[in-house]
């Protein structure tokens, strides 16, 4: 392979962004200059969503207005409800999320308007409606009645309410909120780059987010949180963990929830999420998953010097909260819509068509033989 090729765009800087950065001096992911763990300690998810989309943390009045807008948009059309009811029960909810955003694009009166103001209005609709669509599928595929959203509930509380018909205690809600804050944005990851690439042809926000969801589904990206849970279920009990992970490494298997293209000595979001995983495990009186977690992590670091990424602690945390495993990546979606949207707006503001080159390694020039001579 030619020296010039940067497969996977590894180490290539393709544009500028003011949305987020991993700052080595504080060893942390920052959104608009604020450390993610600082935001987790001091804000609720809605404040961070506002920050990512608008560049500054909201004051009380701005937050109230933002929440009002979000709550106002917590409805989905009858046509979308009917479409969700017809979706095969075995469909992956990521495909449902993708289809739901696509249908919202068909219904939105401003789909083709890429002006900053119209984009922000569309963001609010996608941000508020996607959890409603996902929760509707959560219920219908189990043969249960759809639960309507409640305006008096926060974004996180409302998602629990729509899925389970009740809101858990405030510590569980806080852990969920923290996971949404940590998932909200991470610079030019593959789904965000997908969204920016789609946007670069001056396509619209519904299309860009639909593509981003398809990209996030893959197990090397967002889908890893589901794979972590499948791994933990295969391990079954802490006594099996040491043998299981060593065998996986002997077989040169990729261990989900570990490794990262950018972080080489640990994902800065993990310590915060690990702490909240511990809190949820304590409330649920569960020791098993934490024990498996710690053993697998220790062996991965000792044998491979590969550290966990954020998908490692979120997997078992969502499981303990009661979510079906295939809903873990859709939860990532309802948070990352904020980061994707900010990037789509940023791309529109200083657009350049994304169109890289490829080094051709196919056949030399040849002539076409007539069909009866081949
Ligand atoms: C997310 O980019 C983002 O910011 C993403 C994200 C976000 O917020 O948007 O942070 C969210 O996507 C987190 C990542 C979730 N994915 C996984 O957990 C899947 C498992 N991890 C990997 O497959 C891998 O680490 C990647 C895909 C995340 C990163 O891959 P790279 O940068 O392309 O590196 P690589 O696969 O080429 O690995 C380099 C070496 C290889 O060994 P050698 O061939 O050099 O001997 O490290 C090994 C790999 O085999 N390696 C692993 C491993 N991760 C890397 N070996 C075993 N298990 C792993 N998980």
mmCIF file of N, CA, C and O in Angstrom, residues 234-284:
data_model
loop_
_atom_site.group_PDB
_atom_site.id
_atom_site.type_symbol
_atom_site.label_atom_id
_atom_site.label_comp_id
_atom_site.label_asym_id
_atom_site.label_seq_id
_atom_site.Cartn_x
_atom_site.Cartn_y
_atom_site.Cartn_z
ATOM 1 N N UNK A 234 -22.315 -13.870 28.287
ATOM 2 C CA UNK A 234 -21.608 -15.120 27.959
ATOM 3 C C UNK A 234 -20.711 -15.531 29.123
ATOM 4 O O UNK A 234 -20.570 -16.711 29.428
ATOM 5 N N UNK A 235 -20.090 -14.563 29.749
ATOM 6 C CA UNK A 235 -19.195 -14.863 30.882
ATOM 7 C C UNK A 235 -20.000 -15.438 32.056
ATOM 8 O O UNK A 235 -19.508 -16.286 32.806
ATOM 9 N N UNK A 236 -21.226 -14.965 32.194
ATOM 10 C CA UNK A 236 -22.213 -15.453 33.188
ATOM 11 C C UNK A 236 -21.887 -15.109 34.635
ATOM 12 O O UNK A 236 -22.668 -14.540 35.350
ATOM 13 N N UNK A 237 -20.706 -15.547 35.159
ATOM 14 C CA UNK A 237 -20.419 -15.253 36.573
ATOM 15 C C UNK A 237 -18.945 -14.874 36.748
ATOM 16 O O UNK A 237 -18.088 -15.291 35.944
ATOM 17 N N UNK A 238 -18.633 -14.091 37.804
ATOM 18 C CA UNK A 238 -17.272 -13.585 38.004
ATOM 19 C C UNK A 238 -16.214 -14.693 37.973
ATOM 20 O O UNK A 238 -15.116 -14.480 37.442
ATOM 21 N N UNK A 239 -16.542 -15.890 38.484
ATOM 22 C CA UNK A 239 -15.569 -16.994 38.526
ATOM 23 C C UNK A 239 -15.102 -17.387 37.113
ATOM 24 O O UNK A 239 -14.020 -17.968 36.954
ATOM 25 N N UNK A 240 -15.931 -17.092 36.090
ATOM 26 C CA UNK A 240 -15.553 -17.471 34.713
ATOM 27 C C UNK A 240 -14.744 -16.391 34.002
ATOM 28 O O UNK A 240 -14.185 -16.642 32.933
ATOM 29 N N UNK A 241 -14.730 -15.177 34.579
ATOM 30 C CA UNK A 241 -14.271 -14.012 33.809
ATOM 31 C C UNK A 241 -12.793 -14.103 33.414
ATOM 32 O O UNK A 241 -12.435 -13.832 32.263
ATOM 33 N N UNK A 242 -11.945 -14.512 34.354
ATOM 34 C CA UNK A 242 -10.493 -14.528 34.095
ATOM 35 C C UNK A 242 -10.169 -15.476 32.938
ATOM 36 O O UNK A 242 -9.453 -15.120 31.992
ATOM 37 N N UNK A 243 -10.744 -16.687 33.016
ATOM 38 C CA UNK A 243 -10.492 -17.682 31.979
ATOM 39 C C UNK A 243 -11.069 -17.217 30.627
ATOM 40 O O UNK A 243 -10.422 -17.337 29.585
ATOM 41 N N UNK A 244 -12.263 -16.669 30.687
ATOM 42 C CA UNK A 244 -12.955 -16.257 29.458
ATOM 43 C C UNK A 244 -12.161 -15.185 28.705
ATOM 44 O O UNK A 244 -11.918 -15.312 27.506
ATOM 45 N N UNK A 245 -11.725 -14.166 29.422
ATOM 46 C CA UNK A 245 -11.052 -13.055 28.739
ATOM 47 C C UNK A 245 -9.661 -13.487 28.247
ATOM 48 O O UNK A 245 -9.231 -13.097 27.151
ATOM 49 N N UNK A 246 -8.983 -14.332 29.028
ATOM 50 C CA UNK A 246 -7.672 -14.811 28.558
ATOM 51 C C UNK A 246 -7.810 -15.648 27.290
ATOM 52 O O UNK A 246 -7.005 -15.520 26.367
ATOM 53 N N UNK A 247 -8.855 -16.470 27.255
ATOM 54 C CA UNK A 247 -9.081 -17.286 26.057
ATOM 55 C C UNK A 247 -9.403 -16.388 24.857
ATOM 56 O O UNK A 247 -8.910 -16.607 23.742
ATOM 57 N N UNK A 248 -10.214 -15.362 25.100
ATOM 58 C CA UNK A 248 -10.562 -14.431 24.011
ATOM 59 C C UNK A 248 -9.298 -13.770 23.457
ATOM 60 O O UNK A 248 -9.137 -13.636 22.241
ATOM 61 N N UNK A 249 -8.391 -13.410 24.338
ATOM 62 C CA UNK A 249 -7.149 -12.766 23.881
ATOM 63 C C UNK A 249 -6.226 -13.780 23.204
ATOM 64 O O UNK A 249 -5.588 -13.449 22.194
ATOM 65 N N UNK A 250 -6.168 -15.019 23.747
ATOM 66 C CA UNK A 250 -5.367 -16.068 23.092
ATOM 67 C C UNK A 250 -5.858 -16.278 21.657
ATOM 68 O O UNK A 250 -5.068 -16.511 20.744
ATOM 69 N N UNK A 251 -7.192 -16.197 21.478
ATOM 70 C CA UNK A 251 -7.786 -16.396 20.146
ATOM 71 C C UNK A 251 -7.740 -15.138 19.286
ATOM 72 O O UNK A 251 -8.326 -15.094 18.210
ATOM 73 N N UNK A 252 -7.101 -14.105 19.794
ATOM 74 C CA UNK A 252 -6.963 -12.814 19.091
ATOM 75 C C UNK A 252 -8.319 -12.172 18.760
ATOM 76 O O UNK A 252 -8.504 -11.529 17.721
ATOM 77 N N UNK A 253 -9.290 -12.370 19.650
ATOM 78 C CA UNK A 253 -10.607 -11.747 19.443
ATOM 79 C C UNK A 253 -10.570 -10.269 19.803
ATOM 80 O O UNK A 253 -9.793 -9.860 20.669
ATOM 81 N N UNK A 254 -11.424 -9.502 19.142
ATOM 82 C CA UNK A 254 -11.604 -8.096 19.538
ATOM 83 C C UNK A 254 -12.549 -8.090 20.743
ATOM 84 O O UNK A 254 -13.613 -8.704 20.707
ATOM 85 N N UNK A 255 -12.145 -7.418 21.809
ATOM 86 C CA UNK A 255 -12.970 -7.383 23.019
ATOM 87 C C UNK A 255 -13.740 -6.054 23.027
ATOM 88 O O UNK A 255 -13.139 -4.973 23.056
ATOM 89 N N UNK A 256 -15.059 -6.165 22.979
ATOM 90 C CA UNK A 256 -15.888 -4.967 22.818
ATOM 91 C C UNK A 256 -15.863 -4.086 24.059
ATOM 92 O O UNK A 256 -15.807 -4.585 25.185
ATOM 93 N N UNK A 257 -15.919 -2.768 23.822
ATOM 94 C CA UNK A 257 -15.867 -1.828 24.950
ATOM 95 C C UNK A 257 -14.443 -1.447 25.322
ATOM 96 O O UNK A 257 -14.226 -0.736 26.307
ATOM 97 N N UNK A 258 -13.479 -1.917 24.529
ATOM 98 C CA UNK A 258 -12.065 -1.595 24.804
ATOM 99 C C UNK A 258 -11.416 -0.992 23.566
ATOM 100 O O UNK A 258 -11.749 -1.358 22.443
ATOM 101 N N UNK A 259 -10.452 -0.113 23.809
ATOM 102 C CA UNK A 259 -9.696 0.494 22.718
ATOM 103 C C UNK A 259 -10.368 1.755 22.205
ATOM 104 O O UNK A 259 -11.577 1.976 22.436
ATOM 105 N N UNK A 260 -9.618 2.593 21.553
ATOM 106 C CA UNK A 260 -10.169 3.828 21.001
ATOM 107 C C UNK A 260 -9.189 4.427 20.005
ATOM 108 O O UNK A 260 -7.981 4.354 20.203
ATOM 109 N N UNK A 261 -9.694 4.990 18.934
ATOM 110 C CA UNK A 261 -8.839 5.603 17.918
ATOM 111 C C UNK A 261 -8.063 6.799 18.477
ATOM 112 O O UNK A 261 -6.919 7.032 18.104
ATOM 113 N N UNK A 262 -8.674 7.561 19.372
ATOM 114 C CA UNK A 262 -8.020 8.780 19.882
ATOM 115 C C UNK A 262 -7.326 8.544 21.216
ATOM 116 O O UNK A 262 -6.165 8.905 21.407
ATOM 117 N N UNK A 263 -8.032 7.962 22.175
ATOM 118 C CA UNK A 263 -7.445 7.728 23.499
ATOM 119 C C UNK A 263 -6.569 6.493 23.450
ATOM 120 O O UNK A 263 -7.052 5.424 23.093
ATOM 121 N N UNK A 264 -5.313 6.623 23.839
ATOM 122 C CA UNK A 264 -4.481 5.424 23.869
ATOM 123 C C UNK A 264 -4.134 5.019 25.307
ATOM 124 O O UNK A 264 -3.620 3.936 25.543
ATOM 125 N N UNK A 265 -4.411 5.903 26.272
ATOM 126 C CA UNK A 265 -4.190 5.461 27.660
ATOM 127 C C UNK A 265 -5.439 5.702 28.497
ATOM 128 O O UNK A 265 -5.364 6.127 29.639
ATOM 129 N N UNK A 266 -6.587 5.445 27.902
ATOM 130 C CA UNK A 266 -7.831 5.511 28.657
ATOM 131 C C UNK A 266 -8.756 6.628 28.206
ATOM 132 O O UNK A 266 -8.325 7.752 27.985
ATOM 133 N N UNK A 267 -10.022 6.281 28.076
ATOM 134 C CA UNK A 267 -11.088 7.209 27.676
ATOM 135 C C UNK A 267 -11.447 8.044 28.906
ATOM 136 O O UNK A 267 -11.835 7.502 29.946
ATOM 137 N N UNK A 268 -11.354 9.365 28.771
ATOM 138 C CA UNK A 268 -11.540 10.243 29.944
ATOM 139 C C UNK A 268 -12.967 10.211 30.492
ATOM 140 O O UNK A 268 -13.230 10.681 31.590
ATOM 141 N N UNK A 269 -13.914 9.644 29.742
ATOM 142 C CA UNK A 269 -15.302 9.568 30.221
ATOM 143 C C UNK A 269 -15.523 8.369 31.143
ATOM 144 O O UNK A 269 -16.507 8.301 31.872
ATOM 145 N N UNK A 270 -14.598 7.393 31.064
ATOM 146 C CA UNK A 270 -14.826 6.125 31.780
ATOM 147 C C UNK A 270 -14.876 6.279 33.306
ATOM 148 O O UNK A 270 -15.800 5.738 33.933
ATOM 149 N N UNK A 271 -13.934 6.997 33.956
ATOM 150 C CA UNK A 271 -14.009 7.059 35.424
ATOM 151 C C UNK A 271 -15.350 7.584 35.938
ATOM 152 O O UNK A 271 -15.903 7.050 36.903
ATOM 153 N N UNK A 272 -15.901 8.604 35.278
ATOM 154 C CA UNK A 272 -17.200 9.147 35.719
ATOM 155 C C UNK A 272 -18.303 8.100 35.536
ATOM 156 O O UNK A 272 -19.098 7.848 36.443
ATOM 157 N N UNK A 273 -18.325 7.463 34.356
ATOM 158 C CA UNK A 273 -19.392 6.484 34.103
ATOM 159 C C UNK A 273 -19.230 5.262 35.003
ATOM 160 O O UNK A 273 -20.217 4.678 35.449
ATOM 161 N N UNK A 274 -17.951 4.895 35.278
ATOM 162 C CA UNK A 274 -17.706 3.749 36.176
ATOM 163 C C UNK A 274 -18.284 4.033 37.566
ATOM 164 O O UNK A 274 -18.866 3.155 38.203
ATOM 165 N N UNK A 275 -18.107 5.282 38.026
ATOM 166 C CA UNK A 275 -18.624 5.668 39.344
ATOM 167 C C UNK A 275 -20.152 5.523 39.375
ATOM 168 O O UNK A 275 -20.715 4.967 40.326
ATOM 169 N N UNK A 276 -20.819 6.000 38.331
ATOM 170 C CA UNK A 276 -22.287 5.920 38.316
ATOM 171 C C UNK A 276 -22.781 4.493 38.095
ATOM 172 O O UNK A 276 -23.843 4.118 38.592
ATOM 173 N N UNK A 277 -21.997 3.680 37.380
ATOM 174 C CA UNK A 277 -22.328 2.245 37.247
ATOM 175 C C UNK A 277 -22.315 1.625 38.653
ATOM 176 O O UNK A 277 -23.237 0.886 39.028
ATOM 177 N N UNK A 278 -21.303 1.982 39.445
ATOM 178 C CA UNK A 278 -21.208 1.476 40.824
ATOM 179 C C UNK A 278 -22.416 1.893 41.656
ATOM 180 O O UNK A 278 -22.957 1.093 42.419
ATOM 181 N N UNK A 279 -22.839 3.135 41.482
ATOM 182 C CA UNK A 279 -24.000 3.625 42.256
ATOM 183 C C UNK A 279 -25.260 2.840 41.885
ATOM 184 O O UNK A 279 -26.046 2.459 42.747
ATOM 185 N N UNK A 280 -25.443 2.624 40.578
ATOM 186 C CA UNK A 280 -26.638 1.894 40.127
ATOM 187 C C UNK A 280 -26.572 0.443 40.630
ATOM 188 O O UNK A 280 -27.567 -0.102 41.119
ATOM 189 N N UNK A 281 -25.388 -0.176 40.540
ATOM 190 C CA UNK A 281 -25.228 -1.572 41.001
ATOM 191 C C UNK A 281 -25.563 -1.675 42.492
ATOM 192 O O UNK A 281 -26.191 -2.646 42.934
ATOM 193 N N UNK A 282 -25.170 -0.655 43.266
ATOM 194 C CA UNK A 282 -25.446 -0.669 44.703
ATOM 195 C C UNK A 282 -26.954 -0.567 44.958
ATOM 196 O O UNK A 282 -27.509 -1.325 45.760
ATOM 197 N N UNK A 283 -27.604 0.346 44.235
ATOM 198 C CA UNK A 283 -29.065 0.505 44.410
ATOM 199 C C UNK A 283 -29.769 -0.805 44.032
ATOM 200 O O UNK A 283 -30.702 -1.246 44.696
ATOM 201 N N UNK A 284 -29.288 -1.446 42.960
ATOM 202 C CA UNK A 284 -29.926 -2.683 42.487
ATOM 203 C C UNK A 284 -29.406 -3.912 43.230
ATOM 204 O O UNK A 284 -29.756 -5.041 42.894
#
